[in-house]
PDB file of C-alpha atoms in Angstrom:
ATOM      1  CA  UNK A   1       0.000   0.000   0.000  1.00 47.00           C
ATOM      2  CA  UNK A   2       1.559   3.278  -1.077  1.00 56.00           C
ATOM      3  CA  UNK A   3      -0.315   5.398   1.455  1.00 68.00           C
ATOM      4  CA  UNK A   4       0.821   5.376   5.071  1.00 85.00           C
ATOM      5  CA  UNK A   5      -1.500   4.018   7.793  1.00 88.00           C
ATOM      6  CA  UNK A   6      -1.943   7.560   9.079  1.00 90.00           C
ATOM      7  CA  UNK A   7      -2.990   8.812   5.639  1.00 92.00           C
ATOM      8  CA  UNK A   8      -5.493   5.966   5.335  1.00 92.00           C
ATOM      9  CA  UNK A   9      -6.926   6.740   8.750  1.00 93.00           C
ATOM     10  CA  UNK A  10      -7.322  10.418   7.829  1.00 94.00           C
ATOM     11  CA  UNK A  11      -8.995   9.497   4.536  1.00 93.00           C
ATOM     12  CA  UNK A  12     -11.481   7.152   6.207  1.00 93.00           C
ATOM     13  CA  UNK A  13     -12.254   9.736   8.895  1.00 95.00           C
ATOM     14  CA  UNK A  14     -12.968  12.378   6.254  1.00 95.00           C
ATOM     15  CA  UNK A  15     -15.157   9.976   4.276  1.00 93.00           C
ATOM     16  CA  UNK A  16     -17.268   9.350   7.368  1.00 91.00           C
ATOM     17  CA  UNK A  17     -17.300  13.000   8.426  1.00 92.00           C
ATOM     18  CA  UNK A  18     -18.544  14.215   5.049  1.00 92.00           C
ATOM     19  CA  UNK A  19     -20.691  11.141   4.304  1.00 91.00           C
ATOM     20  CA  UNK A  20     -18.787  10.285   1.110  1.00 93.00           C
ATOM     21  CA  UNK A  21     -18.975   6.857  -0.519  1.00 94.00           C
ATOM     22  CA  UNK A  22     -15.748   5.175  -1.610  1.00 95.00           C
ATOM     23  CA  UNK A  23     -15.442   3.114  -4.817  1.00 96.00           C
ATOM     24  CA  UNK A  24     -12.124   1.467  -5.708  1.00 95.00           C
ATOM     25  CA  UNK A  25     -10.917  -0.114  -8.946  1.00 92.00           C
ATOM     26  CA  UNK A  26      -8.710  -3.192  -8.438  1.00 89.00           C
ATOM     27  CA  UNK A  27      -6.376  -4.096 -11.311  1.00 80.00           C
ATOM     28  CA  UNK A  28      -6.001  -7.841 -12.042  1.00 70.00           C
ATOM     29  CA  UNK A  29      -2.320  -8.198 -11.141  1.00 61.00           C
ATOM     30  CA  UNK A  30      -2.248  -5.767  -8.237  1.00 54.00           C
ATOM     31  CA  UNK A  31      -1.025  -7.376  -5.059  1.00 51.00           C
ATOM     32  CA  UNK A  32      -0.094  -6.021  -1.689  1.00 55.00           C
ATOM     33  CA  UNK A  33       2.931  -7.294   0.251  1.00 55.00           C
ATOM     34  CA  UNK A  34       2.019  -8.691   3.664  1.00 57.00           C
ATOM     35  CA  UNK A  35       3.590  -5.744   5.452  1.00 66.00           C
ATOM     36  CA  UNK A  36       3.598  -5.231   9.194  1.00 81.00           C
ATOM     37  CA  UNK A  37       0.745  -4.959  11.634  1.00 86.00           C
ATOM     38  CA  UNK A  38       0.168  -1.272  10.865  1.00 86.00           C
ATOM     39  CA  UNK A  39      -0.002  -1.899   7.095  1.00 84.00           C
ATOM     40  CA  UNK A  40      -2.443  -4.787   7.539  1.00 86.00           C
ATOM     41  CA  UNK A  41      -4.582  -2.654   9.844  1.00 91.00           C
ATOM     42  CA  UNK A  42      -4.642   0.179   7.284  1.00 89.00           C
ATOM     43  CA  UNK A  43      -5.653  -2.168   4.459  1.00 89.00           C
ATOM     44  CA  UNK A  44      -8.409  -3.665   6.584  1.00 92.00           C
ATOM     45  CA  UNK A  45      -9.663  -0.208   7.552  1.00 93.00           C
ATOM     46  CA  UNK A  46      -9.735   0.914   3.925  1.00 93.00           C
ATOM     47  CA  UNK A  47     -11.460  -2.279   2.796  1.00 93.00           C
ATOM     48  CA  UNK A  48     -14.197  -1.885   5.409  1.00 94.00           C
ATOM     49  CA  UNK A  49     -14.698   1.751   4.343  1.00 94.00           C
ATOM     50  CA  UNK A  50     -15.067   0.809   0.676  1.00 95.00           C
ATOM     51  CA  UNK A  51     -18.657   0.748  -0.597  1.00 95.00           C
ATOM     52  CA  UNK A  52     -17.860  -0.997  -3.905  1.00 96.00           C
ATOM     53  CA  UNK A  53     -14.977  -2.601  -5.747  1.00 96.00           C
ATOM     54  CA  UNK A  54     -14.654  -2.545  -9.549  1.00 96.00           C
ATOM     55  CA  UNK A  55     -12.689  -5.199 -11.444  1.00 94.00           C
ATOM     56  CA  UNK A  56     -11.854  -5.559 -15.142  1.00 91.00           C
ATOM     57  CA  UNK A  57     -11.770  -9.355 -15.042  1.00 88.00           C
ATOM     58  CA  UNK A  58     -13.540 -12.198 -13.244  1.00 87.00           C
ATOM     59  CA  UNK A  59     -10.251 -13.612 -11.947  1.00 85.00           C
ATOM     60  CA  UNK A  60      -9.373 -10.533  -9.906  1.00 88.00           C
ATOM     61  CA  UNK A  61      -9.738 -11.144  -6.154  1.00 90.00           C
ATOM     62  CA  UNK A  62     -11.251  -8.440  -3.973  1.00 92.00           C
ATOM     63  CA  UNK A  63     -11.813  -8.154  -0.208  1.00 92.00           C
ATOM     64  CA  UNK A  64     -15.593  -8.567  -0.573  1.00 94.00           C
ATOM     65  CA  UNK A  65     -17.203 -10.423  -3.472  1.00 94.00           C
ATOM     66  CA  UNK A  66     -20.648  -9.092  -2.547  1.00 94.00           C
ATOM     67  CA  UNK A  67     -19.417  -5.522  -3.075  1.00 95.00           C
ATOM     68  CA  UNK A  68     -17.669  -6.307  -6.375  1.00 96.00           C
ATOM     69  CA  UNK A  69     -18.837  -5.320  -9.861  1.00 96.00           C
ATOM     70  CA  UNK A  70     -17.242  -6.437 -13.134  1.00 95.00           C
ATOM     71  CA  UNK A  71     -16.875  -3.609 -15.682  1.00 95.00           C
ATOM     72  CA  UNK A  72     -14.639  -4.554 -18.648  1.00 93.00           C
ATOM     73  CA  UNK A  73     -11.984  -2.028 -19.651  1.00 94.00           C
ATOM     74  CA  UNK A  74     -13.152   0.167 -22.527  1.00 94.00           C
ATOM     75  CA  UNK A  75     -11.404   0.351 -25.885  1.00 95.00           C
ATOM     76  CA  UNK A  76     -10.206   3.574 -27.509  1.00 95.00           C
ATOM     77  CA  UNK A  77     -11.169   3.006 -31.134  1.00 93.00           C
ATOM     78  CA  UNK A  78     -13.385   6.075 -31.443  1.00 91.00           C
ATOM     79  CA  UNK A  79     -11.050   8.359 -29.533  1.00 91.00           C
ATOM     80  CA  UNK A  80      -8.401   8.732 -32.234  1.00 90.00           C
ATOM     81  CA  UNK A  81     -10.512   9.070 -35.364  1.00 89.00           C
ATOM     82  CA  UNK A  82      -8.932  11.752 -37.534  1.00 89.00           C
ATOM     83  CA  UNK A  83      -5.507  11.574 -35.872  1.00 91.00           C
ATOM     84  CA  UNK A  84      -2.494  11.387 -38.238  1.00 92.00           C
ATOM     85  CA  UNK A  85      -1.421   7.756 -38.585  1.00 92.00           C
ATOM     86  CA  UNK A  86       1.911   6.119 -39.386  1.00 95.00           C
ATOM     87  CA  UNK A  87       2.908   3.177 -41.559  1.00 95.00           C
ATOM     88  CA  UNK A  88       4.040  -0.041 -39.900  1.00 95.00           C
ATOM     89  CA  UNK A  89       7.798  -0.712 -40.002  1.00 96.00           C
ATOM     90  CA  UNK A  90       8.655  -4.404 -40.276  1.00 96.00           C
ATOM     91  CA  UNK A  91      10.973  -5.674 -37.523  1.00 96.00           C
ATOM     92  CA  UNK A  92      10.248  -2.754 -35.194  1.00 98.00           C
ATOM     93  CA  UNK A  93       9.153  -3.829 -31.711  1.00 98.00           C
ATOM     94  CA  UNK A  94       7.888  -1.167 -29.334  1.00 98.00           C
ATOM     95  CA  UNK A  95       7.916  -0.735 -25.571  1.00 98.00           C
ATOM     96  CA  UNK A  96       5.908   2.361 -24.672  1.00 96.00           C
ATOM     97  CA  UNK A  97       4.577   3.934 -21.486  1.00 92.00           C
ATOM     98  CA  UNK A  98       2.140   6.862 -21.259  1.00 84.00           C
ATOM     99  CA  UNK A  99       3.665   7.880 -17.922  1.00 84.00           C
ATOM    100  CA  UNK A 100       7.000   6.299 -16.938  1.00 91.00           C
ATOM    101  CA  UNK A 101       8.665   3.204 -18.342  1.00 94.00           C
ATOM    102  CA  UNK A 102       8.689   0.398 -15.726  1.00 93.00           C
ATOM    103  CA  UNK A 103      12.022  -0.892 -14.379  1.00 94.00           C
ATOM    104  CA  UNK A 104      11.476  -4.249 -16.128  1.00 95.00           C
ATOM    105  CA  UNK A 105      12.162  -2.406 -19.394  1.00 96.00           C
ATOM    106  CA  UNK A 106      15.844  -2.859 -18.573  1.00 96.00           C
ATOM    107  CA  UNK A 107      15.518  -6.595 -19.187  1.00 95.00           C
ATOM    108  CA  UNK A 108      14.297  -6.010 -22.740  1.00 97.00           C
ATOM    109  CA  UNK A 109      17.280  -4.024 -24.020  1.00 97.00           C
ATOM    110  CA  UNK A 110      19.447  -6.982 -25.105  1.00 95.00           C
ATOM    111  CA  UNK A 111      16.584  -8.987 -26.623  1.00 96.00           C
ATOM    112  CA  UNK A 112      16.949  -7.698 -30.237  1.00 95.00           C
ATOM    113  CA  UNK A 113      20.543  -9.006 -30.355  1.00 95.00           C
ATOM    114  CA  UNK A 114      19.596 -12.348 -28.804  1.00 96.00           C
ATOM    115  CA  UNK A 115      16.562 -12.987 -31.014  1.00 96.00           C
ATOM    116  CA  UNK A 116      16.675 -15.220 -34.086  1.00 96.00           C
ATOM    117  CA  UNK A 117      14.581 -12.687 -36.019  1.00 95.00           C
ATOM    118  CA  UNK A 118      17.064 -10.736 -38.106  1.00 93.00           C
ATOM    119  CA  UNK A 119      17.395  -6.945 -38.194  1.00 94.00           C
ATOM    120  CA  UNK A 120      15.173  -6.558 -35.139  1.00 96.00           C
ATOM    121  CA  UNK A 121      14.861  -3.071 -33.646  1.00 97.00           C
ATOM    122  CA  UNK A 122      13.522  -2.345 -30.173  1.00 98.00           C
ATOM    123  CA  UNK A 123      11.980   1.109 -29.851  1.00 98.00           C
ATOM    124  CA  UNK A 124      11.724   2.364 -26.243  1.00 98.00           C
ATOM    125  CA  UNK A 125       9.356   5.299 -25.781  1.00 97.00           C
ATOM    126  CA  UNK A 126       8.287   7.242 -22.693  1.00 96.00           C
ATOM    127  CA  UNK A 127       9.781   9.082 -19.774  1.00 96.00           C
ATOM    128  CA  UNK A 128      12.281   7.087 -17.709  1.00 96.00           C
ATOM    129  CA  UNK A 129      13.945   7.207 -14.326  1.00 96.00           C
ATOM    130  CA  UNK A 130      17.556   8.490 -14.553  1.00 96.00           C
ATOM    131  CA  UNK A 131      19.152   5.049 -14.070  1.00 97.00           C
ATOM    132  CA  UNK A 132      16.966   3.457 -16.750  1.00 96.00           C
ATOM    133  CA  UNK A 133      17.496   6.397 -19.099  1.00 97.00           C
ATOM    134  CA  UNK A 134      21.277   6.019 -18.783  1.00 97.00           C
ATOM    135  CA  UNK A 135      21.062   2.292 -19.509  1.00 97.00           C
ATOM    136  CA  UNK A 136      18.850   2.827 -22.571  1.00 97.00           C
ATOM    137  CA  UNK A 137      21.049   5.594 -23.953  1.00 97.00           C
ATOM    138  CA  UNK A 138      24.210   3.529 -23.415  1.00 97.00           C
ATOM    139  CA  UNK A 139      22.741   0.479 -25.161  1.00 96.00           C
ATOM    140  CA  UNK A 140      21.404   2.601 -28.016  1.00 96.00           C
ATOM    141  CA  UNK A 141      24.806   4.217 -28.592  1.00 97.00           C
ATOM    142  CA  UNK A 142      26.515   0.805 -28.716  1.00 96.00           C
ATOM    143  CA  UNK A 143      23.885  -0.932 -30.861  1.00 96.00           C
ATOM    144  CA  UNK A 144      22.049   1.746 -32.852  1.00 96.00           C
ATOM    145  CA  UNK A 145      20.713  -0.814 -35.360  1.00 95.00           C
ATOM    146  CA  UNK A 146      18.949  -2.736 -32.613  1.00 97.00           C
ATOM    147  CA  UNK A 147      17.755  -0.054 -30.209  1.00 97.00           C
ATOM    148  CA  UNK A 148      16.251   3.416 -30.579  1.00 97.00           C
ATOM    149  CA  UNK A 149      14.640   5.551 -27.928  1.00 97.00           C
ATOM    150  CA  UNK A 150      12.451   8.565 -27.326  1.00 97.00           C
ATOM    151  CA  UNK A 151      12.733   9.188 -23.612  1.00 97.00           C
ATOM    152  CA  UNK A 152      10.091  11.808 -23.007  1.00 95.00           C
ATOM    153  CA  UNK A 153       6.421  12.110 -22.186  1.00 92.00           C
ATOM    154  CA  UNK A 154       4.398  11.910 -25.391  1.00 92.00           C
ATOM    155  CA  UNK A 155       1.127  13.440 -26.524  1.00 92.00           C
ATOM    156  CA  UNK A 156      -1.754  11.161 -27.470  1.00 93.00           C
ATOM    157  CA  UNK A 157      -1.063  11.788 -31.138  1.00 94.00           C
ATOM    158  CA  UNK A 158       2.613  10.881 -30.795  1.00 95.00           C
ATOM    159  CA  UNK A 159       1.715   7.676 -28.949  1.00 95.00           C
ATOM    160  CA  UNK A 160      -0.656   6.695 -31.754  1.00 96.00           C
ATOM    161  CA  UNK A 161       2.057   7.172 -34.368  1.00 97.00           C
ATOM    162  CA  UNK A 162       4.650   5.237 -32.361  1.00 97.00           C
ATOM    163  CA  UNK A 163       2.244   2.306 -31.943  1.00 98.00           C
ATOM    164  CA  UNK A 164       1.246   2.424 -35.616  1.00 97.00           C
ATOM    165  CA  UNK A 165       4.899   2.243 -36.674  1.00 98.00           C
ATOM    166  CA  UNK A 166       5.617  -0.920 -34.671  1.00 98.00           C
ATOM    167  CA  UNK A 167       5.007  -4.439 -35.899  1.00 97.00           C
ATOM    168  CA  UNK A 168       4.487  -5.614 -32.309  1.00 98.00           C
ATOM    169  CA  UNK A 169       4.250  -3.872 -28.940  1.00 98.00           C
ATOM    170  CA  UNK A 170       5.590  -5.359 -25.721  1.00 98.00           C
ATOM    171  CA  UNK A 171       3.720  -4.582 -22.508  1.00 97.00           C
ATOM    172  CA  UNK A 172       6.279  -6.064 -20.078  1.00 95.00           C
ATOM    173  CA  UNK A 173       3.937  -6.170 -17.087  1.00 92.00           C
ATOM    174  CA  UNK A 174       0.232  -5.694 -16.347  1.00 90.00           C
ATOM    175  CA  UNK A 175       0.256  -4.694 -12.710  1.00 85.00           C
ATOM    176  CA  UNK A 176      -1.429  -1.299 -12.855  1.00 86.00           C
ATOM    177  CA  UNK A 177      -4.344   0.425 -14.528  1.00 87.00           C
ATOM    178  CA  UNK A 178      -1.821   2.429 -16.586  1.00 89.00           C
ATOM    179  CA  UNK A 179      -0.423  -0.810 -18.013  1.00 90.00           C
ATOM    180  CA  UNK A 180      -3.947  -1.859 -18.997  1.00 91.00           C
ATOM    181  CA  UNK A 181      -4.532   1.485 -20.666  1.00 92.00           C
ATOM    182  CA  UNK A 182      -1.426   0.939 -22.785  1.00 95.00           C
ATOM    183  CA  UNK A 183      -2.493  -2.577 -23.714  1.00 96.00           C
ATOM    184  CA  UNK A 184      -5.978  -1.492 -24.785  1.00 96.00           C
ATOM    185  CA  UNK A 185      -4.612   1.498 -26.684  1.00 96.00           C
ATOM    186  CA  UNK A 186      -2.452  -0.857 -28.775  1.00 97.00           C
ATOM    187  CA  UNK A 187      -5.324  -3.270 -29.399  1.00 97.00           C
ATOM    188  CA  UNK A 188      -7.630  -0.362 -30.273  1.00 97.00           C
ATOM    189  CA  UNK A 189      -5.170   0.641 -32.998  1.00 96.00           C
ATOM    190  CA  UNK A 190      -5.241  -2.910 -34.413  1.00 95.00           C
ATOM    191  CA  UNK A 191      -1.710  -3.772 -33.397  1.00 95.00           C
ATOM    192  CA  UNK A 192      -0.684  -7.027 -31.651  1.00 97.00           C
ATOM    193  CA  UNK A 193       0.674  -7.152 -28.106  1.00 98.00           C
ATOM    194  CA  UNK A 194       3.147  -9.428 -26.324  1.00 98.00           C
ATOM    195  CA  UNK A 195       2.848  -9.587 -22.532  1.00 97.00           C
ATOM    196  CA  UNK A 196       3.578 -12.064 -19.715  1.00 96.00           C
ATOM    197  CA  UNK A 197       0.933 -14.696 -19.076  1.00 95.00           C
ATOM    198  CA  UNK A 198      -1.409 -14.203 -16.131  1.00 92.00           C
ATOM    199  CA  UNK A 199      -4.876 -15.593 -15.546  1.00 91.00           C
ATOM    200  CA  UNK A 200      -6.372 -12.239 -16.529  1.00 91.00           C
ATOM    201  CA  UNK A 201      -4.280 -12.042 -19.722  1.00 94.00           C
ATOM    202  CA  UNK A 202      -5.188 -15.618 -20.656  1.00 95.00           C
ATOM    203  CA  UNK A 203      -8.875 -14.752 -20.380  1.00 94.00           C
ATOM    204  CA  UNK A 204      -8.383 -11.538 -22.326  1.00 95.00           C
ATOM    205  CA  UNK A 205      -6.525 -13.349 -25.126  1.00 96.00           C
ATOM    206  CA  UNK A 206      -9.488 -15.707 -25.488  1.00 95.00           C
ATOM    207  CA  UNK A 207     -11.792 -12.692 -25.794  1.00 95.00           C
ATOM    208  CA  UNK A 208      -9.821 -10.451 -28.176  1.00 96.00           C
ATOM    209  CA  UNK A 209      -8.185 -13.281 -30.131  1.00 94.00           C
ATOM    210  CA  UNK A 210      -4.872 -15.053 -29.405  1.00 93.00           C
ATOM    211  CA  UNK A 211      -3.469 -13.713 -32.678  1.00 94.00           C
ATOM    212  CA  UNK A 212      -3.702 -10.229 -31.137  1.00 96.00           C
ATOM    213  CA  UNK A 213      -2.628 -10.889 -27.557  1.00 97.00           C
ATOM    214  CA  UNK A 214       0.483 -13.080 -27.395  1.00 97.00           C
ATOM    215  CA  UNK A 215       1.566 -14.448 -24.023  1.00 97.00           C
ATOM    216  CA  UNK A 216       4.999 -15.334 -22.686  1.00 97.00           C
ATOM    217  CA  UNK A 217       5.541 -17.707 -19.790  1.00 95.00           C
ATOM    218  CA  UNK A 218       7.367 -15.417 -17.412  1.00 93.00           C
ATOM    219  CA  UNK A 219       9.211 -12.218 -18.392  1.00 94.00           C
ATOM    220  CA  UNK A 220       9.401 -11.502 -22.117  1.00 96.00           C
ATOM    221  CA  UNK A 221      12.446 -13.200 -23.672  1.00 96.00           C
ATOM    222  CA  UNK A 222      14.028 -13.283 -27.123  1.00 97.00           C
ATOM    223  CA  UNK A 223      12.475 -16.716 -27.691  1.00 97.00           C
ATOM    224  CA  UNK A 224       9.014 -15.447 -26.759  1.00 97.00           C
ATOM    225  CA  UNK A 225       9.458 -12.470 -29.068  1.00 97.00           C
ATOM    226  CA  UNK A 226      10.547 -14.675 -31.994  1.00 97.00           C
ATOM    227  CA  UNK A 227       7.516 -16.901 -31.502  1.00 97.00           C
ATOM    228  CA  UNK A 228       5.101 -13.962 -31.249  1.00 97.00           C
ATOM    229  CA  UNK A 229       6.474 -12.307 -34.395  1.00 97.00           C
ATOM    230  CA  UNK A 230       6.226 -15.587 -36.324  1.00 96.00           C
ATOM    231  CA  UNK A 231       2.587 -15.893 -35.304  1.00 95.00           C
ATOM    232  CA  UNK A 232       1.870 -12.255 -36.158  1.00 94.00           C
ATOM    233  CA  UNK A 233       3.304 -12.720 -39.635  1.00 94.00           C
ATOM    234  CA  UNK A 234       1.286 -15.902 -40.173  1.00 91.00           C
ATOM    235  CA  UNK A 235      -2.002 -14.166 -39.341  1.00 85.00           C
ATOM    236  CA  UNK A 236      -4.051 -12.953 -42.340  1.00 80.00           C
ATOM    237  CA  UNK A 237      -4.581  -9.187 -42.286  1.00 77.00           C
ATOM    238  CA  UNK A 238      -8.363  -9.327 -42.418  1.00 70.00           C
ATOM    239  CA  UNK A 239      -9.707  -9.363 -38.874  1.00 82.00           C
ATOM    240  CA  UNK A 240      -9.486  -6.914 -35.989  1.00 91.00           C
ATOM    241  CA  UNK A 241      -9.241  -7.593 -32.257  1.00 95.00           C
ATOM    242  CA  UNK A 242     -12.616  -8.530 -30.828  1.00 96.00           C
ATOM    243  CA  UNK A 243     -13.440  -5.598 -28.552  1.00 96.00           C
ATOM    244  CA  UNK A 244     -17.212  -6.100 -28.546  1.00 93.00           C
ATOM    245  CA  UNK A 245     -18.919  -4.885 -25.383  1.00 92.00           C
ATOM    246  CA  UNK A 246     -16.061  -2.539 -24.580  1.00 94.00           C
ATOM    247  CA  UNK A 247     -17.200   0.681 -26.217  1.00 93.00           C
ATOM    248  CA  UNK A 248     -16.908   3.788 -24.062  1.00 92.00           C
ATOM    249  CA  UNK A 249     -20.669   4.368 -23.914  1.00 94.00           C
ATOM    250  CA  UNK A 250     -21.286   0.864 -22.538  1.00 94.00           C
ATOM    251  CA  UNK A 251     -18.583   1.320 -19.928  1.00 94.00           C
ATOM    252  CA  UNK A 252     -19.818   4.775 -18.949  1.00 95.00           C
ATOM    253  CA  UNK A 253     -23.347   3.454 -18.493  1.00 96.00           C
ATOM    254  CA  UNK A 254     -22.088   0.618 -16.287  1.00 96.00           C
ATOM    255  CA  UNK A 255     -20.192   3.077 -14.084  1.00 96.00           C
ATOM    256  CA  UNK A 256     -23.218   5.389 -13.886  1.00 97.00           C
ATOM    257  CA  UNK A 257     -25.484   2.532 -12.772  1.00 97.00           C
ATOM    258  CA  UNK A 258     -22.979   1.477 -10.119  1.00 96.00           C
ATOM    259  CA  UNK A 259     -22.471   5.030  -8.816  1.00 96.00           C
ATOM    260  CA  UNK A 260     -26.225   5.580  -8.542  1.00 95.00           C
ATOM    261  CA  UNK A 261     -26.701   2.269  -6.741  1.00 94.00           C
ATOM    262  CA  UNK A 262     -23.861   2.988  -4.303  1.00 94.00           C
ATOM    263  CA  UNK A 263     -25.228   6.488  -3.640  1.00 92.00           C
ATOM    264  CA  UNK A 264     -28.658   5.070  -2.807  1.00 90.00           C
ATOM    265  CA  UNK A 265     -27.250   2.380  -0.513  1.00 85.00           C
ATOM    266  CA  UNK A 266     -24.867   4.798   1.139  1.00 81.00           C
ATOM    267  CA  UNK A 267     -27.606   7.335   1.887  1.00 76.00           C
ATOM    268  CA  UNK A 268     -29.704   4.625   3.576  1.00 74.00           C
ATOM    269  CA  UNK A 269     -26.875   3.345   5.767  1.00 67.00           C
TER     270      UNK A 269
END
């Protein structure tokens, strides 16, 4: 839990004082370390104060199943209509983050040189912590054919063009809502994704199509990347990812219904 026990206690006190309902979204791979007694107490206090939990996937555990509502993550297909697009560059593999690149990005840097796929280029895009930025820049200067980078925060339009230009995008972990936003942005632009296998990702691959969501057993490796690219290239370019039931209007309506229900229940309690 990022917040301190004191901060949680203050939050819960203010919620009660001002009669405010609390709704929390739980991402599928989010997990809390056991922590000490104070951390466990704070989590329990926050859980008891929560009026409803939202999950993207049936496999996501929550503290109270009776308070849990499934609302699938929305796609972004309609959001970028009219944006300038880019042509796909064969052999370009992208790792992109809308906020900050995760530390596990470091483990991807040598993959293009270890892969059997020839002339592979890894494109790393997004802001980065100083230590990761130094590692990326050093690797790119030594192996410019295999690694390029754009280490800065990007606009929506720039993200769209970077994703368009890649043959495959790696999402190296799916622990946070931001990671899910990246994954669905790529799928919404009709580009395939490679990500580590979890129960949630296995279910999602069955829904959107395994030819669009490729799974690696454990962290992404050169072997996993070779296999995913081979499958991508063997897939006919006729279909799109199946994102039925994930339009923004459907999702908004589901949230509105939940908020209204929680408000009614909260006012009666």
